[in-house]
Tab-separated table of N, CA, C and O in Angstrom:
chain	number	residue	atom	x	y	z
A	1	UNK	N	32.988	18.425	-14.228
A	1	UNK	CA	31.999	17.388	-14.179
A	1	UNK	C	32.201	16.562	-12.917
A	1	UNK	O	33.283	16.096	-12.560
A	2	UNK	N	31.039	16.434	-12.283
A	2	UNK	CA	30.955	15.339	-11.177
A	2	UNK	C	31.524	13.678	-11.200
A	2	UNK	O	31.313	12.899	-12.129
A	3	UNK	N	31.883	13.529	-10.612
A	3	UNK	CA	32.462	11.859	-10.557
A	3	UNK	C	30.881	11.272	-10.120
A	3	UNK	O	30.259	11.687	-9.142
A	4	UNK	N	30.492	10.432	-10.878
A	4	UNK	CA	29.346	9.523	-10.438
A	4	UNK	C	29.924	7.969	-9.538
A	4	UNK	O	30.809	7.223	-9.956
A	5	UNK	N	29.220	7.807	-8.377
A	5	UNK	CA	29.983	7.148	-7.517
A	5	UNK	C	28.752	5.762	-7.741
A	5	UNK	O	27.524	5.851	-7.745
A	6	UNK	N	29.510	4.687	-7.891
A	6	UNK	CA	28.969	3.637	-8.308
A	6	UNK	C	28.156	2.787	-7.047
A	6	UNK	O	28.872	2.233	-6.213
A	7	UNK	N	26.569	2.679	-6.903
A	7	UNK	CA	25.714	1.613	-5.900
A	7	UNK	C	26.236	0.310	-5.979
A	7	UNK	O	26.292	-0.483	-6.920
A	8	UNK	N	26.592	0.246	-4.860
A	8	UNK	CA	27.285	-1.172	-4.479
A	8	UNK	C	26.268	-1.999	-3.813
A	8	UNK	O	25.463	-1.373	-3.123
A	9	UNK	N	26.113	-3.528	-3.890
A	9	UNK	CA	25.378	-3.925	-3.039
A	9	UNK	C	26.190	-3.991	-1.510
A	9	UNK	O	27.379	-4.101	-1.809
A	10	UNK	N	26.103	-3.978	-0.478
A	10	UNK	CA	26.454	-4.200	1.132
A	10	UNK	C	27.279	-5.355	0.848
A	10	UNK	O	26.966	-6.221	0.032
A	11	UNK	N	28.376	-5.349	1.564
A	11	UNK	CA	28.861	-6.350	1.716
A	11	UNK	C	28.003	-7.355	2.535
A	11	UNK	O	27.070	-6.851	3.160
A	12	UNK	N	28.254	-9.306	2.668
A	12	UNK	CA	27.232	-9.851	3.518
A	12	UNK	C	27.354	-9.244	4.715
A	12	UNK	O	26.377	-9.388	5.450
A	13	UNK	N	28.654	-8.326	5.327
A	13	UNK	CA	28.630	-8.412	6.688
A	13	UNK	C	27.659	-7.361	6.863
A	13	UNK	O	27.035	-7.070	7.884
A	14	UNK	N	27.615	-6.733	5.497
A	14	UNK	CA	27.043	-5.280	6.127
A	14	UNK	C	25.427	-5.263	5.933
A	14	UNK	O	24.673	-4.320	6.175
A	15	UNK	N	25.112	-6.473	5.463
A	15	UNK	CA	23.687	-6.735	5.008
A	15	UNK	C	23.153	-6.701	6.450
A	15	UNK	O	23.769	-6.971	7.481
A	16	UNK	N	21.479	-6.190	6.254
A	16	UNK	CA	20.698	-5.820	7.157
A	16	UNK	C	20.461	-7.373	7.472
A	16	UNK	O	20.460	-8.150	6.517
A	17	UNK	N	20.259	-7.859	8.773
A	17	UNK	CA	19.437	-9.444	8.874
A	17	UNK	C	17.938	-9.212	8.655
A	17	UNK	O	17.138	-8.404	9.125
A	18	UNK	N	17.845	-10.260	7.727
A	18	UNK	CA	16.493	-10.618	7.327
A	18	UNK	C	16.047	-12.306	7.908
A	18	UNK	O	16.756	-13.282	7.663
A	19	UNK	N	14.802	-12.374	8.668
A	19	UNK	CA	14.493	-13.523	8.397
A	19	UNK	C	14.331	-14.583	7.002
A	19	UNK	O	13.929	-14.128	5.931
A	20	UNK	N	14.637	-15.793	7.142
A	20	UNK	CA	14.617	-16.757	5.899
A	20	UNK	C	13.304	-16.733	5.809
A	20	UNK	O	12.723	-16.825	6.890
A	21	UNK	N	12.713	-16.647	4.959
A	21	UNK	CA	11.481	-16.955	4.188
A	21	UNK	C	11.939	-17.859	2.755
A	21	UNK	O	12.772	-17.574	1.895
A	22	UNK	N	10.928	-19.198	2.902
A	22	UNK	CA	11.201	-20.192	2.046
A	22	UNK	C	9.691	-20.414	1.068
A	22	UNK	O	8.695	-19.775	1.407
A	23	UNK	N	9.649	-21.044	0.258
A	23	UNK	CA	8.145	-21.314	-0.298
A	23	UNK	C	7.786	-22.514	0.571
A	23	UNK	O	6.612	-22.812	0.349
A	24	UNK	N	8.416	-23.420	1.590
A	24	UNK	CA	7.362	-24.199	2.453
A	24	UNK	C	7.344	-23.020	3.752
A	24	UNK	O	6.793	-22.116	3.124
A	25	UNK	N	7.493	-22.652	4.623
A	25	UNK	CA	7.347	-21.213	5.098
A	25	UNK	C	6.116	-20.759	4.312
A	25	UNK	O	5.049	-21.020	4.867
A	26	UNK	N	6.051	-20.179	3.219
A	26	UNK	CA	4.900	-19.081	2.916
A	26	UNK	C	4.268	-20.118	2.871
A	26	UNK	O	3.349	-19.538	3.450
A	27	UNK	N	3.818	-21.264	2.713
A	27	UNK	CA	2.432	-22.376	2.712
A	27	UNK	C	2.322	-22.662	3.844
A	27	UNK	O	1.166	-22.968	4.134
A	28	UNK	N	3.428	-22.730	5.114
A	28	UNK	CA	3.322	-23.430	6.126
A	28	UNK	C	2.039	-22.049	6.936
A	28	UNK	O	0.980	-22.334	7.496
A	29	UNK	N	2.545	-20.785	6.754
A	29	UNK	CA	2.090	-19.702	7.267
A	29	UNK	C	0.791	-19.519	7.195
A	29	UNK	O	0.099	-19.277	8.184
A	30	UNK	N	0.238	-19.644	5.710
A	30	UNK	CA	-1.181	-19.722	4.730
A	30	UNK	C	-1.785	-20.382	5.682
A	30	UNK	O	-2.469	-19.868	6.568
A	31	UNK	N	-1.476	-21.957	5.487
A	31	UNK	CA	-2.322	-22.909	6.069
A	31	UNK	C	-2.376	-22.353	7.239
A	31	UNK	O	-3.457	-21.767	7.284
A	32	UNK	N	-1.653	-22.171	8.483
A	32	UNK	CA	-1.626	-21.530	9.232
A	32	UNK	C	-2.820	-20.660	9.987
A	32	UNK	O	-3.295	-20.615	11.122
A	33	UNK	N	-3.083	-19.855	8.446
A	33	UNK	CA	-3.870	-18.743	9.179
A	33	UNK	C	-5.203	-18.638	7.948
A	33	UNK	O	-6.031	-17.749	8.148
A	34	UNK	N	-5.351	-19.355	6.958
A	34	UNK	CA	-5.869	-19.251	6.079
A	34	UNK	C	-6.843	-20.713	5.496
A	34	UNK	O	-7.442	-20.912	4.439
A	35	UNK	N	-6.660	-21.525	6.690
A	35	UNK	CA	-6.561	-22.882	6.240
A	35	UNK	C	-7.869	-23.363	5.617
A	35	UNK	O	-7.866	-24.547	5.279
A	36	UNK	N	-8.847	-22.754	5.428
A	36	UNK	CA	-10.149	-22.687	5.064
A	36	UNK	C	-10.181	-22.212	3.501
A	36	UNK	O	-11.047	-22.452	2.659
A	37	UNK	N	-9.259	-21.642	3.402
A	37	UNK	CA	-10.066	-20.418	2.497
A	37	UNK	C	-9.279	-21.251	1.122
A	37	UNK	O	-8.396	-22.092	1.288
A	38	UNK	N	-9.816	-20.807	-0.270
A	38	UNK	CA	-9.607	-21.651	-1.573
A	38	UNK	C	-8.084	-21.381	-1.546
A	38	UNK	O	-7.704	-20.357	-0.976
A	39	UNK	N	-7.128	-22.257	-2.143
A	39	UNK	CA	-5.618	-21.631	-2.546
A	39	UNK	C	-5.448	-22.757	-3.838
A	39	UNK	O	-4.317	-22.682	-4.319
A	40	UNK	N	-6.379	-23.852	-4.550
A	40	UNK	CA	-6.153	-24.211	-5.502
A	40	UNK	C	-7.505	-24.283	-6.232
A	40	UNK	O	-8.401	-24.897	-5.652
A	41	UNK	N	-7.825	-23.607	-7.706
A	41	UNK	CA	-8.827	-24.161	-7.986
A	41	UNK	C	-8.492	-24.749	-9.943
A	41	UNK	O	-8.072	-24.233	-10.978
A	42	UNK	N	-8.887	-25.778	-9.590
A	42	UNK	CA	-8.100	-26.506	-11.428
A	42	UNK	C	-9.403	-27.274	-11.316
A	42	UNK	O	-9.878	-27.850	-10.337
A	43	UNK	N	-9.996	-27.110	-12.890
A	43	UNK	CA	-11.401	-28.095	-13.067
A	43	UNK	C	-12.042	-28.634	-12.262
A	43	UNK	O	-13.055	-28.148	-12.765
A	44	UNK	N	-12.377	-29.126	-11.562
A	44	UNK	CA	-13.221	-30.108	-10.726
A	44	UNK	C	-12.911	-29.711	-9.536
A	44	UNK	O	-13.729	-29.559	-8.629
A	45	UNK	N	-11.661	-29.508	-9.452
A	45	UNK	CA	-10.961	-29.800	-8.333
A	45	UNK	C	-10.073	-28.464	-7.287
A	45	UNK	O	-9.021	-27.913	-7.611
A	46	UNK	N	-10.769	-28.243	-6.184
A	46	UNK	CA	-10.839	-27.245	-5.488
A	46	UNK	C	-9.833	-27.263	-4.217
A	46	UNK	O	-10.166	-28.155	-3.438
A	47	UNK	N	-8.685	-26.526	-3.780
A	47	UNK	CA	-7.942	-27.386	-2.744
A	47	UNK	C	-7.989	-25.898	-1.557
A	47	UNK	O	-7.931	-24.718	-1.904
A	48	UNK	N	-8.110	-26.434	-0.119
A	48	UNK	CA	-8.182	-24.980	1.211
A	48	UNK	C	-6.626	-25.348	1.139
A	48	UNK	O	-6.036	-26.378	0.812
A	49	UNK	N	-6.230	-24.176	1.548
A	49	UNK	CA	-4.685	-23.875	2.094
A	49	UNK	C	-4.343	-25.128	2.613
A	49	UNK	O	-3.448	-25.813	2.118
A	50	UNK	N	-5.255	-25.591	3.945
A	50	UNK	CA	-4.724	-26.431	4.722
A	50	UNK	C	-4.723	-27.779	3.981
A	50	UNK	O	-3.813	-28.527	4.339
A	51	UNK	N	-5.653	-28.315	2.900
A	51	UNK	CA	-5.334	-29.620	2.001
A	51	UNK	C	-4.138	-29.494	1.001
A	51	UNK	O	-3.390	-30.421	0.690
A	52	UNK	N	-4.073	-28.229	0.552
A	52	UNK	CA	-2.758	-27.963	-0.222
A	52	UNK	C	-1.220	-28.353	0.489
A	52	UNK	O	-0.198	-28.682	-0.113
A	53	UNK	N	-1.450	-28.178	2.177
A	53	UNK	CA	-0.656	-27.938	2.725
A	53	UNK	C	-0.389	-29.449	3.654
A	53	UNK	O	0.618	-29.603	4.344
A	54	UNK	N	-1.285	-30.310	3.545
A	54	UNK	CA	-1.469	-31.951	3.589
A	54	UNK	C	-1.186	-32.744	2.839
A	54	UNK	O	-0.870	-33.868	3.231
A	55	UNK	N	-1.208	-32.400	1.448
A	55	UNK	CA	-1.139	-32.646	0.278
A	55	UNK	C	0.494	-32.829	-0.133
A	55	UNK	O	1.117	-33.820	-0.511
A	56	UNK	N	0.752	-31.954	0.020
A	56	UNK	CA	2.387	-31.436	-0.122
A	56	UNK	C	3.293	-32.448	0.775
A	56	UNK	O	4.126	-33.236	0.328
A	57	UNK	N	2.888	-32.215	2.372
A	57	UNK	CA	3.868	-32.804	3.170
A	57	UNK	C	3.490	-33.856	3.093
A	57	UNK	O	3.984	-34.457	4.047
A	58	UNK	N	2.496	-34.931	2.159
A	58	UNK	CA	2.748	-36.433	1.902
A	58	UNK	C	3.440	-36.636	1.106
A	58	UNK	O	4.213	-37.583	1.253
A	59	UNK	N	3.495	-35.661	-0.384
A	59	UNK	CA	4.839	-35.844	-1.190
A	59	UNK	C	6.547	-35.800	-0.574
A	59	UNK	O	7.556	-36.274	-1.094
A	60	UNK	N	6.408	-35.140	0.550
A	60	UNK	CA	7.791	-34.348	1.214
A	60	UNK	C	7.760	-35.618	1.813
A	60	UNK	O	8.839	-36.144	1.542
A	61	UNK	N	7.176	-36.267	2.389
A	61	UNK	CA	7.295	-37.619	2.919
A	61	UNK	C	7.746	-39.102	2.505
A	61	UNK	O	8.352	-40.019	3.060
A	62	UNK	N	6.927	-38.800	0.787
A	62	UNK	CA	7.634	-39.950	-0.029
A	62	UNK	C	9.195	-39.525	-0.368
A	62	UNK	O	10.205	-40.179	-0.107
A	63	UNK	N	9.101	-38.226	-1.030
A	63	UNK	CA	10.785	-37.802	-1.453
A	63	UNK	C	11.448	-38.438	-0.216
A	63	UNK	O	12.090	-39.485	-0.143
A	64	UNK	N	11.181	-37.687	0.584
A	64	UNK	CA	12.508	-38.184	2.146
A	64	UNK	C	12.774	-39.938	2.089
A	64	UNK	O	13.859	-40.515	2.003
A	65	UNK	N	11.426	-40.527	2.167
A	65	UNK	CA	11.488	-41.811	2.656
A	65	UNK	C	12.234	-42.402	1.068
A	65	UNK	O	13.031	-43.331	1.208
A	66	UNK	N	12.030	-41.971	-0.158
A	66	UNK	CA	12.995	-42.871	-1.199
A	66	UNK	C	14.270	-42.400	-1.612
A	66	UNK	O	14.995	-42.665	-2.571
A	67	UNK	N	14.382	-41.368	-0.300
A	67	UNK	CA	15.404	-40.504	-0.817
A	67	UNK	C	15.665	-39.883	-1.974
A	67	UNK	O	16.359	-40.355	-2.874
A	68	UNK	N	15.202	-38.976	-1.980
A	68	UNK	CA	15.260	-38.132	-3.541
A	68	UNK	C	16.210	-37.324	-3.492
A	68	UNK	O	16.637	-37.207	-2.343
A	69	UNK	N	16.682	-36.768	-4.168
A	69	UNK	CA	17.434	-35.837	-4.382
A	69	UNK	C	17.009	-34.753	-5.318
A	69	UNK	O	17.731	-33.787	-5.564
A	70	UNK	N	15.438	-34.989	-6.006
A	70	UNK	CA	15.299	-33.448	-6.694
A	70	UNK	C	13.429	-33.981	-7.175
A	70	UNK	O	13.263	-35.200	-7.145
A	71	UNK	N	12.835	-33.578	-7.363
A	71	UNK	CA	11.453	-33.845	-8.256
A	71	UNK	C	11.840	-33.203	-9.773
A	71	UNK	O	12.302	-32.094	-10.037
A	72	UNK	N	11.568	-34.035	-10.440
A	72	UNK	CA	10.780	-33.260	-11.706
A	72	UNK	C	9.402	-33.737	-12.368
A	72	UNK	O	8.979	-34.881	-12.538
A	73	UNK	N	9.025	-32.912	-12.581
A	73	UNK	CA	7.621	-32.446	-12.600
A	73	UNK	C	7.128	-32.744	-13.997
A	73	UNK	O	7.452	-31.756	-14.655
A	74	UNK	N	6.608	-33.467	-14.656
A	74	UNK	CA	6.180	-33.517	-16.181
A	74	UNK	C	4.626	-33.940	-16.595
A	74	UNK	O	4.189	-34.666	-17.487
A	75	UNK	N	3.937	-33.099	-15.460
A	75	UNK	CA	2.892	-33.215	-15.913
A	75	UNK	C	2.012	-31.780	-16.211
A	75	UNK	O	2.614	-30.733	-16.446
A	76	UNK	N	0.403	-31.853	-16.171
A	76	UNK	CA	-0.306	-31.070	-16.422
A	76	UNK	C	-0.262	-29.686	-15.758
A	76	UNK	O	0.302	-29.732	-14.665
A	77	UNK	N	-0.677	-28.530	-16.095
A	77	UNK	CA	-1.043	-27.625	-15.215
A	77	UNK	C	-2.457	-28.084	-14.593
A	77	UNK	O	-3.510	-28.161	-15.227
A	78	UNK	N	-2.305	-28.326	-13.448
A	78	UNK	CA	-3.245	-28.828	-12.644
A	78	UNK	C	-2.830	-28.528	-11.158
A	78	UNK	O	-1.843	-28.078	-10.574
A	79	UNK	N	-4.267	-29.073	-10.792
A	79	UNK	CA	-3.809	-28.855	-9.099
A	79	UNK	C	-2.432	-29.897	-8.104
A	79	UNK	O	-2.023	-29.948	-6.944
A	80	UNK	N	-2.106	-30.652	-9.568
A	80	UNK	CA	-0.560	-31.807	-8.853
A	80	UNK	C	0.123	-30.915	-8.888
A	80	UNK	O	0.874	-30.936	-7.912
A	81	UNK	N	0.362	-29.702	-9.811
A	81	UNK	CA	1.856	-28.854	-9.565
A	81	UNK	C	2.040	-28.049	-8.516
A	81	UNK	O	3.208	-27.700	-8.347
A	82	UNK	N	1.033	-27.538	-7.556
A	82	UNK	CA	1.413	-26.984	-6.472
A	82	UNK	C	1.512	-27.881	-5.566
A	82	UNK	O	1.971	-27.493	-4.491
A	83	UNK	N	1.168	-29.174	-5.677
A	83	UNK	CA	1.609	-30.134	-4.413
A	83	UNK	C	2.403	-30.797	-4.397
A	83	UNK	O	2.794	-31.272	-3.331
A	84	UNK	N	3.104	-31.176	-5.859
A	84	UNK	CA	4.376	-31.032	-6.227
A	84	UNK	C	5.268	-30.368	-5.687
A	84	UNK	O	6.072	-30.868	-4.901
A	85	UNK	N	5.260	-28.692	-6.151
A	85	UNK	CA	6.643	-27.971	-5.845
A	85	UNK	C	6.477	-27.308	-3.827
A	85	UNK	O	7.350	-26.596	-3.330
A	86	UNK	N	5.585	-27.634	-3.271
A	86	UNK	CA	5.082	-27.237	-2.307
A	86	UNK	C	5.788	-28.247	-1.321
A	86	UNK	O	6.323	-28.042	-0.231
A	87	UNK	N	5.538	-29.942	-2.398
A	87	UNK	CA	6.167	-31.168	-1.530
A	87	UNK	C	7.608	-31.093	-1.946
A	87	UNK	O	8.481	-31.152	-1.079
A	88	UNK	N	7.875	-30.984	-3.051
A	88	UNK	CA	9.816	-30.852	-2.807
A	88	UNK	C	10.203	-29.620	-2.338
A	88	UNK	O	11.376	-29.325	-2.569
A	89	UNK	N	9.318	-28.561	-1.550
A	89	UNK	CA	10.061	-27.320	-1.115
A	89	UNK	C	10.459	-27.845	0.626
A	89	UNK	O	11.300	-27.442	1.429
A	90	UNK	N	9.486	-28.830	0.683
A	90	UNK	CA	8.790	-28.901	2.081
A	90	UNK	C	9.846	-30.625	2.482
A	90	UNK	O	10.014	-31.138	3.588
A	91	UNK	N	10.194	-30.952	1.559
A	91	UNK	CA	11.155	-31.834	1.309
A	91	UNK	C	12.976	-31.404	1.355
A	91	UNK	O	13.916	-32.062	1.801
A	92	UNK	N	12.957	-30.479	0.909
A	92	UNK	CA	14.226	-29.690	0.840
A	92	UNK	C	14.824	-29.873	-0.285
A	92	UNK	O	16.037	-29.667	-0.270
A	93	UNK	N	14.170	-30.324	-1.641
A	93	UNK	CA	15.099	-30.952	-2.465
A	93	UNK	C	14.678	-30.161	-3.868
A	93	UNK	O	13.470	-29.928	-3.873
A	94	UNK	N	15.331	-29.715	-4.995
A	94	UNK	CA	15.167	-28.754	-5.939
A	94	UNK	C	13.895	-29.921	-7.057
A	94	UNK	O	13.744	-31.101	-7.372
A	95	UNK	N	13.260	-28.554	-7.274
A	95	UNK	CA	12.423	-28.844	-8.285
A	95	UNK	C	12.966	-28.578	-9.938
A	95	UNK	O	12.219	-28.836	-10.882
């Protein structure tokens, strides 16, 4: 019988480099190139990449300026939760 030889993940050294990709990154990119087009739609209320992406970095603005150290989030599924986790991604601070 064959010896089955066990998949290892790479050691870090041996890991391929990948660019960082973050979730403010994939919004920063969107808006970017998409900034028109729908990326929130909740009842009434309709948001383009690029307002999602305005939206966000005023929350990332309050976190910084009161110094936060994390958001939590306790509201509706609505269009606040992506500008929420969009503004503490874009903030640096865990949701």
């Amino acid at each position: 019988m064959a010896a089955r030889s066990r998949s290892r993940a790479p050691s870090p050294s041996r890991r391929p480099t990948e660019p960082h990709v973050n979730l403010s990154l994939l919004l920063e990119m969107a808006a970017s190139t998409l900034d028109d087009r729908v990326a929130v739609v909740s009842g009434d209320v309709t948001l383009t990449y690029a307002e999602l992406d305005a939206a966000a970095r005023r929350v990332a603005g309050k976190l910084v300026e009161d110094g936060a150290e994390g958001l939590v989030y306790c509201g509706t599924n609505d269009a606040s939760f992506p500008i929420a986790l969009f503004g503490a991604a874009y903030a640096g601070v865990p949701f």
